[in-house]
Short mmCIF file of C-alpha atoms in Angstrom, two decimals:
data_model
loop_
_atom_site.label_atom_id
_atom_site.label_comp_id
_atom_site.label_asym_id
_atom_site.label_seq_id
_atom_site.Cartn_x
_atom_site.Cartn_y
_atom_site.Cartn_z
CA MET A 1 230.05 148.94 236.56
CA GLN A 2 227.26 149.40 239.10
CA LEU A 3 225.90 152.30 237.11
CA LEU A 4 225.94 150.11 234.00
CA ILE A 5 223.97 147.37 235.76
CA PHE A 6 221.57 149.96 237.13
CA TYR A 7 220.87 151.45 233.71
CA GLY A 8 220.65 148.00 232.19
CA PHE A 9 217.96 146.89 234.62
CA GLY A 10 216.27 150.29 234.58
CA PHE A 11 215.90 150.54 230.82
CA LEU A 12 214.92 146.89 230.53
CA ALA A 13 212.22 147.47 233.16
CA LEU A 14 210.93 150.53 231.30
CA PHE A 15 211.02 148.71 227.97
CA ALA A 16 209.14 145.74 229.47
CA ALA A 17 206.53 148.01 231.06
CA ILE A 18 205.88 149.96 227.86
CA SER A 19 205.76 146.93 225.60
CA MET A 20 203.52 145.17 228.08
CA ILE A 21 200.92 147.88 227.57
CA MET A 22 201.47 147.99 223.82
CA SER A 23 201.31 144.23 223.27
CA ARG A 24 198.06 142.85 221.89
CA GLN A 25 198.77 139.30 222.93
CA PRO A 26 197.75 138.70 226.59
CA VAL A 27 200.38 136.02 227.16
CA THR A 28 203.15 138.26 225.83
CA SER A 29 201.92 141.04 228.10
CA ALA A 30 202.05 138.74 231.09
CA LEU A 31 205.57 137.62 230.21
CA LEU A 32 206.76 141.20 229.81
CA MET A 33 205.30 141.99 233.20
CA ILE A 34 207.33 139.13 234.66
CA LEU A 35 210.42 140.60 232.98
CA ASN A 36 209.60 143.97 234.49
CA MET A 37 209.26 142.49 237.98
CA PHE A 38 212.48 140.58 237.51
CA CYS A 39 214.30 143.82 236.62
CA LEU A 40 212.88 145.51 239.71
CA ALA A 41 214.18 142.61 241.78
CA GLY A 42 217.57 143.16 240.18
CA LEU A 43 217.47 146.82 241.22
CA TYR A 44 216.54 145.85 244.79
CA ALA A 45 219.43 143.38 244.90
CA GLN A 46 221.79 146.08 243.68
CA LEU A 47 220.66 148.31 246.54
CA GLY A 48 221.62 145.55 248.98
CA ALA A 49 218.02 144.54 249.72
CA HIS A 50 218.53 140.86 248.96
CA LEU A 51 215.54 139.63 250.91
CA LEU A 52 213.24 142.07 249.12
CA ALA A 53 214.67 140.98 245.77
CA ALA A 54 214.15 137.30 246.54
CA LEU A 55 210.60 137.94 247.76
CA GLN A 56 209.84 140.09 244.72
CA ILE A 57 210.75 137.21 242.41
CA MET A 58 209.14 134.54 244.59
CA VAL A 59 205.84 136.27 245.22
CA TYR A 60 205.27 138.54 242.24
CA ALA A 61 207.26 137.09 239.36
CA GLY A 62 206.83 133.54 240.63
CA ALA A 63 203.49 132.97 242.25
CA ILE A 64 201.16 135.79 241.23
CA MET A 65 202.17 135.88 237.60
CA VAL A 66 201.85 132.10 237.31
CA LEU A 67 198.28 132.58 238.45
CA VAL A 68 197.73 135.35 235.89
CA LEU A 69 199.23 133.20 233.13
CA PHE A 70 197.15 130.27 234.32
CA VAL A 71 193.93 132.26 233.98
CA ILE A 72 194.93 133.59 230.55
CA MET A 73 195.71 130.10 229.36
CA PHE A 74 192.65 128.64 231.01
CA LEU A 75 190.37 131.04 229.15
CA ASN A 76 192.57 130.51 226.09
CA LEU A 77 192.78 134.23 225.31
CA ARG A 78 194.49 134.56 221.96
CA GLU A 79 194.89 137.72 219.92
CA LYS A 80 191.58 137.14 218.12
CA ALA A 81 189.68 137.18 221.39
CA GLY A 82 189.54 140.93 220.95
CA ILE A 83 190.11 142.08 224.48
CA VAL A 84 191.79 145.21 223.10
CA SER A 85 188.93 147.63 222.59
CA LYS A 86 189.20 150.49 220.13
CA HIS A 87 189.57 153.74 221.99
CA GLY A 88 187.89 156.90 220.77
CA VAL A 89 189.71 160.21 220.32
CA MET A 90 188.19 161.52 223.55
CA THR A 91 189.51 158.62 225.61
CA GLN A 92 192.97 159.04 224.17
CA ALA A 93 192.95 162.80 224.81
CA VAL A 94 191.86 162.29 228.43
CA GLY A 95 194.53 159.64 228.89
CA ILE A 96 197.30 161.87 227.54
CA ALA A 97 196.11 164.82 229.63
CA ALA A 98 196.06 162.71 232.80
CA PHE A 99 199.53 161.39 232.06
CA GLY A 100 200.86 164.91 231.44
CA PHE A 101 199.31 166.11 234.70
CA LEU A 102 200.87 163.24 236.61
CA ILE A 103 204.33 163.92 235.18
CA THR A 104 204.09 167.67 235.91
CA ALA A 105 202.95 166.99 239.44
CA LEU A 106 205.82 164.57 240.01
CA VAL A 107 208.49 166.79 238.47
CA SER A 108 207.30 169.93 240.30
CA LYS A 109 207.50 168.05 243.63
CA LEU A 110 210.96 166.73 242.88
CA ASP A 111 213.45 169.26 244.20
CA MET A 112 216.97 167.93 243.77
CA GLY A 113 218.39 170.30 246.37
CA LYS A 114 216.09 169.05 249.11
CA LEU A 115 216.93 165.37 248.71
CA PRO A 116 218.70 164.01 251.80
CA ALA A 117 222.29 162.93 251.26
CA ALA A 118 222.75 159.26 250.50
CA LYS A 119 223.68 157.25 253.57
CA ALA A 120 225.72 154.09 253.49
CA PRO A 121 223.50 151.29 254.80
CA GLY A 122 224.56 149.32 257.85
CA ALA A 123 226.26 145.96 257.58
CA ASP A 124 223.08 143.96 258.16
CA PHE A 125 220.95 146.17 255.90
CA GLY A 126 218.44 144.13 253.93
CA SER A 127 219.31 140.92 255.75
CA VAL A 128 216.57 138.55 256.81
CA ALA A 129 217.20 139.18 260.51
CA ALA A 130 217.09 142.98 260.16
CA ILE A 131 213.84 143.00 258.20
CA GLY A 132 212.28 140.45 260.51
CA ARG A 133 213.16 142.54 263.55
CA ALA A 134 211.75 145.70 261.95
CA LEU A 135 208.54 143.91 261.00
CA PHE A 136 207.92 142.59 264.50
CA THR A 137 208.86 145.72 266.41
CA ASP A 138 208.53 149.07 264.60
CA TYR A 139 205.97 147.94 262.03
CA LEU A 140 204.03 145.38 264.04
CA LEU A 141 200.65 147.09 263.64
CA PRO A 142 200.75 147.48 259.82
CA PHE A 143 202.08 143.94 259.60
CA GLU A 144 199.25 142.50 261.66
CA ILE A 145 196.63 144.58 259.84
CA THR A 146 197.93 143.24 256.53
CA SER A 147 197.69 139.69 257.78
CA VAL A 148 194.11 140.25 258.94
CA LEU A 149 193.31 141.73 255.53
CA LEU A 150 194.76 138.67 253.82
CA LEU A 151 192.81 136.40 256.16
CA ALA A 152 189.63 138.23 255.23
CA ALA A 153 190.46 137.75 251.55
CA ILE A 154 191.04 134.02 252.09
CA VAL A 155 187.74 133.62 253.94
CA GLY A 156 186.01 135.58 251.19
CA ALA A 157 187.50 133.37 248.51
CA VAL A 158 186.38 130.23 250.34
CA VAL A 159 182.84 131.60 250.73
CA LEU A 160 182.65 132.52 247.04
CA ALA A 161 183.94 129.13 245.96
CA LYS A 162 181.68 127.19 248.33
CA ARG A 163 178.52 128.83 247.05
CA LYS A 164 178.89 127.21 243.64
CA VAL A 165 179.42 123.69 244.93
CA MET B 1 228.25 152.64 248.32
CA PHE B 2 226.62 149.29 247.69
CA ASP B 3 227.35 146.46 250.03
CA TYR B 4 228.10 143.29 248.13
CA THR B 5 228.48 141.06 251.16
CA TYR B 6 228.79 137.98 249.00
CA LEU B 7 231.91 139.21 247.21
CA PRO B 8 234.46 137.62 249.56
CA SER B 9 237.49 139.73 250.40
CA PRO B 10 238.91 143.09 249.36
CA ASN B 11 241.83 141.15 247.94
CA LEU B 12 240.49 141.07 244.41
CA LEU B 13 242.63 138.74 242.31
CA PRO B 14 242.48 135.57 244.47
CA SER B 15 238.77 136.16 245.01
CA LEU B 16 238.21 136.47 241.27
CA VAL B 17 240.19 133.33 240.56
CA GLU B 18 238.31 131.50 243.30
CA MET B 19 234.97 132.68 241.92
CA MET B 20 235.82 131.60 238.37
CA LEU B 21 237.06 128.20 239.52
CA LYS B 22 233.89 127.58 241.54
CA ILE B 23 231.59 128.59 238.70
CA ILE B 24 233.50 126.47 236.19
CA PHE B 25 233.45 123.52 238.58
CA ILE B 26 229.71 123.66 239.18
CA CYS B 27 228.86 124.25 235.52
CA THR B 28 231.06 121.34 234.45
CA MET B 29 229.56 119.06 237.07
CA ASN B 30 226.05 119.95 236.02
CA MET B 31 226.24 120.33 232.27
CA ALA B 32 229.00 117.90 231.32
CA VAL B 33 228.67 115.22 233.99
CA PHE B 34 225.18 115.08 235.41
CA ALA B 35 222.94 116.19 232.55
CA PRO B 36 224.13 113.54 230.07
CA VAL B 37 225.12 110.74 232.45
CA LEU B 38 221.83 110.79 234.35
CA GLY B 39 220.08 109.80 231.13
CA TRP B 40 222.24 106.71 231.03
CA VAL B 41 221.68 106.07 234.75
CA GLU B 42 217.95 106.25 234.24
CA ARG B 43 217.97 103.78 231.36
CA LYS B 44 220.26 101.32 233.10
CA GLN B 45 218.41 101.59 236.40
CA SER B 46 215.02 100.97 234.81
CA ALA B 47 216.47 98.02 232.92
CA LEU B 48 217.89 96.59 236.13
CA MET B 49 214.60 96.99 237.97
CA GLN B 50 212.55 95.51 235.13
CA ASP B 51 214.92 92.59 234.53
CA ARG B 52 216.11 93.85 231.15
CA ILE B 53 219.65 94.45 229.88
CA GLY B 54 219.16 98.10 228.92
CA ALA B 55 221.17 100.29 226.60
CA ASN B 56 224.23 98.28 225.51
CA ARG B 57 224.52 98.44 221.71
CA ALA B 58 226.50 101.61 220.95
CA GLU B 59 230.15 100.63 220.52
CA ILE B 60 233.52 101.92 219.39
CA PHE B 61 235.76 99.08 218.09
CA GLY B 62 233.75 96.60 220.11
CA PHE B 63 233.92 98.52 223.39
CA THR B 64 230.50 99.35 224.78
CA VAL B 65 231.61 100.70 228.23
CA PHE B 66 228.39 99.50 229.96
CA GLY B 67 226.30 101.38 227.41
CA LEU B 68 227.81 104.72 228.38
CA LEU B 69 228.43 105.46 224.70
CA HIS B 70 224.68 105.80 224.29
CA VAL B 71 225.09 109.18 225.96
CA ALA B 72 227.18 110.35 223.01
CA THR B 73 224.93 108.79 220.40
CA ASP B 74 221.86 110.30 222.05
CA ALA B 75 223.46 113.73 221.98
CA LEU B 76 224.42 113.32 218.30
CA LYS B 77 220.95 112.14 217.36
CA LEU B 78 219.30 115.06 219.12
CA LEU B 79 221.72 117.52 217.50
CA PHE B 80 220.90 116.39 213.97
CA LYS B 81 217.18 115.93 214.43
CA GLU B 82 214.81 118.21 212.56
CA ASP B 83 213.82 121.15 214.73
CA PHE B 84 210.09 121.20 214.14
CA ILE B 85 207.81 124.11 214.99
CA PRO B 86 204.11 123.38 214.48
CA ARG B 87 201.94 125.61 212.31
CA GLY B 88 200.18 128.34 214.26
CA ALA B 89 202.70 128.15 217.09
CA ASP B 90 203.97 131.31 218.70
CA ARG B 91 207.49 131.12 217.25
CA PRO B 92 209.45 133.43 219.61
CA LEU B 93 207.87 131.92 222.70
CA HIS B 94 208.28 128.40 221.34
CA TYR B 95 212.00 129.18 221.04
CA LEU B 96 212.25 130.88 224.41
CA ALA B 97 210.53 128.21 226.53
CA PRO B 98 213.36 125.61 226.68
CA PHE B 99 215.84 128.31 227.68
CA ILE B 100 213.57 129.55 230.46
CA ALA B 101 213.39 125.95 231.65
CA VAL B 102 217.13 125.31 231.69
CA VAL B 103 218.58 128.56 233.06
CA PRO B 104 216.84 128.54 236.49
CA ALA B 105 217.70 124.86 236.93
CA LEU B 106 221.36 125.74 236.39
CA VAL B 107 221.65 128.94 238.42
CA ALA B 108 219.80 127.55 241.45
CA PHE B 109 223.02 125.81 242.44
CA ALA B 110 224.76 129.14 243.16
CA VAL B 111 223.91 129.26 246.87
CA ILE B 112 224.50 125.60 247.72
CA PRO B 113 227.82 125.07 249.54
CA PHE B 114 229.76 122.06 248.28
CA GLY B 115 232.43 122.48 250.94
CA GLY B 116 233.30 124.65 253.92
CA LYS B 117 235.78 127.48 254.38
CA TYR B 118 239.50 126.82 254.03
CA MET B 119 242.56 129.01 254.54
CA LEU B 120 244.86 128.64 251.54
CA TRP B 121 248.02 130.75 251.55
CA GLY B 122 246.32 133.44 253.60
CA HIS B 123 243.25 133.54 251.34
CA GLU B 124 240.00 132.21 252.70
CA ALA B 125 238.26 130.01 250.14
CA ASN B 126 234.53 129.60 250.71
CA LEU B 127 233.20 126.75 248.63
CA VAL B 128 229.91 128.29 247.56
CA ILE B 129 229.42 130.49 244.52
CA ALA B 130 227.28 133.15 246.22
CA ASP B 131 227.06 133.05 250.01
CA LEU B 132 223.80 134.98 250.16
CA ASN B 133 222.14 135.95 253.41
CA VAL B 134 218.75 135.01 251.93
CA GLY B 135 220.16 131.58 251.00
CA MET B 136 217.27 129.19 250.53
CA LEU B 137 214.89 131.97 249.50
CA TYR B 138 217.04 132.50 246.43
CA ILE B 139 216.49 128.86 245.46
CA PHE B 140 212.74 129.24 245.99
CA ALA B 141 212.74 132.37 243.83
CA VAL B 142 214.65 130.67 241.04
CA ALA B 143 212.52 127.53 241.30
CA SER B 144 209.38 129.60 240.95
CA LEU B 145 210.75 131.04 237.70
CA SER B 146 211.46 127.59 236.32
CA THR B 147 207.70 127.02 236.10
CA TYR B 148 207.49 129.38 233.15
CA GLY B 149 209.56 127.19 230.83
CA ALA B 150 206.96 124.45 230.92
CA VAL B 151 203.95 126.79 231.04
CA ILE B 152 205.10 128.86 228.06
CA GLY B 153 206.18 125.76 226.15
CA GLY B 154 202.69 124.36 226.58
CA TRP B 155 201.07 127.60 225.50
CA ALA B 156 203.29 128.38 222.51
CA SER B 157 202.93 124.96 220.87
CA ASN B 158 199.36 125.58 219.67
CA ASN B 159 198.42 122.07 220.64
CA SER B 160 195.60 121.17 223.00
CA TRP B 161 197.60 118.44 224.73
CA SER B 162 200.49 120.83 225.27
CA LEU B 163 198.16 123.51 226.58
CA LEU B 164 196.61 121.07 229.05
CA GLY B 165 200.08 120.00 230.13
CA GLY B 166 201.10 123.62 230.62
CA LEU B 167 197.98 124.31 232.66
CA ARG B 168 198.67 121.31 234.86
CA VAL B 169 202.24 122.49 235.40
CA GLY B 170 200.98 125.91 236.44
CA ALA B 171 198.47 124.53 238.92
CA GLN B 172 200.82 121.91 240.33
CA MET B 173 203.79 124.22 240.77
CA LEU B 174 201.70 126.94 242.34
CA SER B 175 200.23 124.50 244.87
CA TYR B 176 203.48 122.87 245.86
CA GLU B 177 205.59 126.03 245.91
CA VAL B 178 203.55 127.32 248.86
CA ALA B 179 203.87 124.05 250.73
CA MET B 180 207.57 123.68 249.90
CA GLY B 181 208.38 127.06 251.40
CA LEU B 182 206.49 126.20 254.58
CA THR B 183 208.06 122.74 255.00
CA LEU B 184 211.48 124.32 255.33
CA VAL B 185 210.48 127.03 257.82
CA GLY B 186 211.01 124.47 260.60
CA VAL B 187 214.58 123.90 259.40
CA PHE B 188 215.27 127.62 259.36
CA MET B 189 213.85 127.94 262.88
CA VAL B 190 216.05 125.17 264.21
CA TYR B 191 219.27 126.53 262.70
CA GLY B 192 218.29 130.19 263.04
CA SER B 193 219.42 131.03 259.53
CA LEU B 194 218.49 130.88 255.86
CA GLN B 195 222.12 130.86 254.83
CA LEU B 196 223.11 127.43 253.60
CA THR B 197 226.73 127.78 254.74
CA THR B 198 225.59 128.55 258.29
CA ILE B 199 223.19 125.60 258.19
CA GLY B 200 226.04 123.43 256.90
CA MET B 201 228.35 124.44 259.76
CA ALA B 202 225.56 123.88 262.29
CA GLN B 203 225.38 120.25 261.16
CA GLU B 204 228.93 119.50 262.24
CA ASN B 205 227.57 117.29 265.03
CA PHE B 206 226.11 114.15 263.46
CA PHE B 207 223.03 114.27 265.70
CA HIS B 208 222.33 117.85 264.62
CA TRP B 209 221.71 116.83 261.02
CA GLY B 210 218.41 118.10 259.68
CA ILE B 211 217.01 114.60 259.28
CA PHE B 212 217.16 114.12 263.09
CA LEU B 213 215.93 117.58 264.03
CA GLN B 214 213.22 117.91 261.37
CA PRO B 215 212.08 114.41 260.35
CA LEU B 216 208.57 115.52 259.35
CA GLY B 217 209.94 118.54 257.50
CA PHE B 218 212.20 116.18 255.57
CA ILE B 219 209.37 113.90 254.44
CA LEU B 220 207.18 116.85 253.46
CA PHE B 221 210.00 118.58 251.64
CA ILE B 222 210.92 115.52 249.61
CA THR B 223 207.26 115.17 248.60
CA CYS B 224 207.07 118.79 247.47
CA ALA B 225 210.43 118.60 245.73
CA LEU B 226 209.31 115.56 243.74
CA ALA B 227 206.14 117.41 242.75
CA GLU B 228 208.13 120.48 241.69
CA ASN B 229 210.43 118.26 239.67
CA LYS B 230 207.41 116.88 237.73
CA ARG B 231 208.63 113.29 237.91
CA THR B 232 206.61 110.18 238.66
CA PRO B 233 204.43 109.94 240.75
CA PHE B 234 203.80 113.63 240.09
CA ASP B 235 204.32 113.61 236.33
CA ILE B 236 200.73 114.45 235.43
CA PRO B 237 201.83 117.46 233.30
CA GLU B 238 203.52 115.04 230.93
CA ALA B 239 201.35 111.97 231.55
CA GLU B 240 201.95 110.01 228.35
CA SER B 241 198.78 107.95 228.64
CA GLU B 242 196.63 111.10 228.77
CA LEU B 243 198.54 113.98 227.18
CA ILE B 244 201.03 112.35 224.75
CA ALA B 245 204.01 114.14 226.33
CA GLY B 246 202.29 117.15 227.86
CA TYR B 247 203.93 120.52 227.48
CA PHE B 248 206.83 119.29 225.35
CA THR B 249 204.77 117.27 222.88
CA GLU B 250 205.67 119.66 220.06
CA TYR B 251 209.37 119.86 220.81
CA SER B 252 212.09 117.99 219.00
CA GLY B 253 215.85 117.92 218.66
CA LEU B 254 217.93 120.06 220.96
CA LYS B 255 214.99 122.00 222.35
CA PHE B 256 213.44 118.75 223.51
CA ALA B 257 216.81 117.83 224.99
CA MET B 258 216.83 121.09 226.94
CA PHE B 259 213.55 120.27 228.67
CA TRP B 260 214.91 116.85 229.43
CA MET B 261 218.15 118.36 230.74
CA SER B 262 216.32 120.85 232.94
CA GLU B 263 214.52 117.95 234.61
CA PHE B 264 217.82 116.24 235.42
CA LEU B 265 219.45 119.48 236.57
CA GLU B 266 216.50 120.13 238.86
CA MET B 267 216.96 116.68 240.30
CA VAL B 268 220.64 117.42 240.99
CA THR B 269 219.66 120.67 242.69
CA ILE B 270 216.98 118.97 244.78
CA SER B 271 219.43 116.30 245.89
CA ALA B 272 221.99 118.98 246.74
CA VAL B 273 219.42 120.93 248.78
CA LEU B 274 218.39 117.73 250.59
CA VAL B 275 222.03 117.05 251.43
CA ALA B 276 222.74 120.65 252.46
CA LEU B 277 219.69 120.95 254.72
CA PHE B 278 219.08 117.45 256.06
CA PHE B 279 222.24 115.37 255.60
CA GLY B 280 225.03 117.56 256.88
CA GLY B 281 226.16 119.06 253.58
CA TRP B 282 229.88 118.46 253.18
CA GLN B 283 230.31 117.32 256.82
CA ILE B 284 231.56 113.82 257.60
CA PRO B 285 229.74 112.13 260.54
CA PHE B 286 231.72 112.30 263.82
CA ILE B 287 234.61 114.28 262.26
CA SER B 288 234.42 118.03 262.79
CA HIS B 289 235.12 120.46 259.98
CA GLN B 290 238.15 122.05 261.64
CA GLY B 291 239.26 118.68 263.01
CA LEU B 292 239.75 117.25 259.53
CA ILE B 293 241.61 120.37 258.37
CA ASP B 294 243.91 120.17 261.39
CA ALA B 295 244.53 116.44 260.97
CA MET B 296 245.36 116.88 257.31
CA GLY B 297 247.46 119.90 258.23
CA HIS B 298 249.63 117.68 260.45
CA LEU B 299 250.13 115.24 257.61
CA PHE B 300 250.65 117.56 254.63
CA GLY B 301 251.45 120.99 256.09
CA PRO B 302 248.90 123.79 256.56
CA ASN B 303 248.19 124.73 252.95
CA PHE B 304 248.26 121.34 251.25
CA GLY B 305 246.50 119.88 254.27
CA ALA B 306 243.68 122.35 253.74
CA ILE B 307 243.52 121.39 250.07
CA VAL B 308 243.33 117.68 250.93
CA ALA B 309 240.61 118.35 253.52
CA MET B 310 238.77 120.46 250.95
CA LEU B 311 238.93 117.66 248.37
CA ILE B 312 237.70 115.12 250.92
CA HIS B 313 234.77 117.37 251.85
CA VAL B 314 233.86 118.04 248.22
CA VAL B 315 233.95 114.31 247.44
CA VAL B 316 231.81 113.55 250.51
CA PHE B 317 229.28 116.15 249.39
CA TRP B 318 229.01 114.75 245.86
CA VAL B 319 228.80 111.17 247.12
CA LYS B 320 225.82 112.18 249.25
CA VAL B 321 224.25 114.06 246.34
CA ILE B 322 224.71 111.15 243.93
CA SER B 323 223.21 108.72 246.46
CA TRP B 324 220.17 110.96 246.68
CA ILE B 325 219.87 111.22 242.92
CA VAL B 326 219.85 107.42 242.70
CA ILE B 327 217.16 107.20 245.40
CA LEU B 328 215.03 109.85 243.68
CA MET B 329 215.39 107.98 240.40
CA LEU B 330 214.33 104.72 242.08
CA ILE B 331 211.01 106.36 242.93
CA ARG B 332 210.17 106.77 239.26
CA TRP B 333 210.22 103.03 238.65
CA SER B 334 208.53 102.12 241.93
CA LEU B 335 205.38 104.22 242.08
CA PRO B 336 202.40 104.64 239.75
CA ARG B 337 201.23 108.10 238.71
CA PHE B 338 198.76 110.08 240.81
CA ARG B 339 195.53 111.40 239.37
CA PHE B 340 195.35 115.18 239.01
CA ASP B 341 192.77 115.64 241.79
CA GLN B 342 194.84 113.39 244.05
CA VAL B 343 197.90 115.57 243.49
CA MET B 344 195.91 118.69 244.36
CA ARG B 345 194.36 117.08 247.43
CA LEU B 346 197.73 115.86 248.67
CA GLY B 347 199.23 119.31 248.25
CA TRP B 348 196.55 121.45 249.81
CA LYS B 349 194.87 119.15 252.31
CA ILE B 350 197.72 117.02 253.60
CA VAL B 351 201.14 118.56 252.98
CA LEU B 352 200.18 122.17 253.68
CA PRO B 353 198.42 121.58 257.06
CA LEU B 354 201.17 119.20 258.15
CA ALA B 355 203.80 121.79 257.25
CA LEU B 356 201.96 124.42 259.31
CA ALA B 357 201.66 121.98 262.22
CA ASN B 358 205.38 121.26 261.91
CA ILE B 359 206.13 124.97 262.27
CA VAL B 360 203.96 125.30 265.39
CA VAL B 361 205.37 122.18 267.05
CA THR B 362 208.94 123.21 266.20
CA GLY B 363 208.26 126.62 267.70
CA PHE B 364 206.98 125.14 270.96
CA ILE B 365 209.90 122.74 271.25
CA LEU B 366 212.38 125.54 270.60
CA LEU B 367 210.67 127.65 273.28
CA ALA B 368 210.83 124.77 275.73
CA VAL B 369 214.48 124.01 275.03
CA ARG B 370 215.78 127.58 275.15
#
């Protein structure tokens, strides 16, 4: 049953990701990306990381993608807008080569024998309290650096917006 | 291997039966009771407030039942209406949008407890469909998905008014989602949990209800919730004097009804969240949860006593929810609509800073008390 759910979400995520790239309609692409993020959240939830799953949907599928959709709709990008440029043979060849290289590199690194044995997570794994404690003790520095980075981005956005007024 | 903490006990059959019963109960309450009847409530309430008679003509053999039959006639009319899709519309998305609007509104109820925990014949019944550790965050996540129904509906209709409505939905939801999350942080700090069942149990003492501990958070949350619900005074995405009907201008028949239903279902969910966080959930003032079970146990024996206590708690919960629905509906007929820039200013410049201040003040008070 769990395996079935896993494959269901996994294949749906892959399908959404591939069709998102293939789609010529920006809005459809954005929607497929939301579907992809939703499937990832489903996978997180299945692994017991409920908080991560909720945040994935809230932040990525919910907030960020609404913004993306908003911009697409605001600029009214329809299929005719022609944002899909025609790629030359060279571009395609380079793209395929890069993709092949990436896959080989990943597969060569993946040694099934060396993978650590799966551990059963603790009872409070993925709970809000456990993640909060980890964030404010073991990972305090990265956490604070991220918040400073976000603050810088906010200040930058305000400065950029103010200049035009 | 995986830890499904929200699947109750290892004893599978009673748990399964319990789960099915809870899901059926909530779905029936929402789809069969609230979604249609609220339409009637809205018409009658507006009539009452505007000194009219309201819907009273539909009859069967001369019985009008206070106009309640209009619910059935409305449903029939919408069923047989032509399902119109405008030329140039994005057909699959036009179809999909109403479903995306309804489903989140319905599933958001899963984490709201409509009663406590009761021992029935050695099986512990927990009256919440999914007792998730992330609790409220799940509702936020689902609520953020509900935006897409309106946004996509506005986009797919190939109509400028719809598109503008969809854009307004996007902007409004995005603004108020941020503030809504922050308004409730104070509540989570006070109760030390996101889990709605824990918050419900913590409100056993009448003076520990959220409304007393987080009065500012309550006012801010109700503002944000109204904005998320897209009802007056925040109904600028569907402002009929500017945008015809906004994002659902090009919808008819059952698909129109689904948008309409999602609005009512959202209102039920908002009322339920208000009750669960600020008004003690299923708790009765001055009577403790276990106290009622024990008292009923003396009268009817342990198992039937627990059932009676459970029924009393469930009824108390729904009475509170229905009172809140009526209050929220009153607002629609009492306040004029905001302008778009006013909505944005309220969200970003008033609600958001106040919510942040609420968090800081709550933090200091908690530090001082503990």
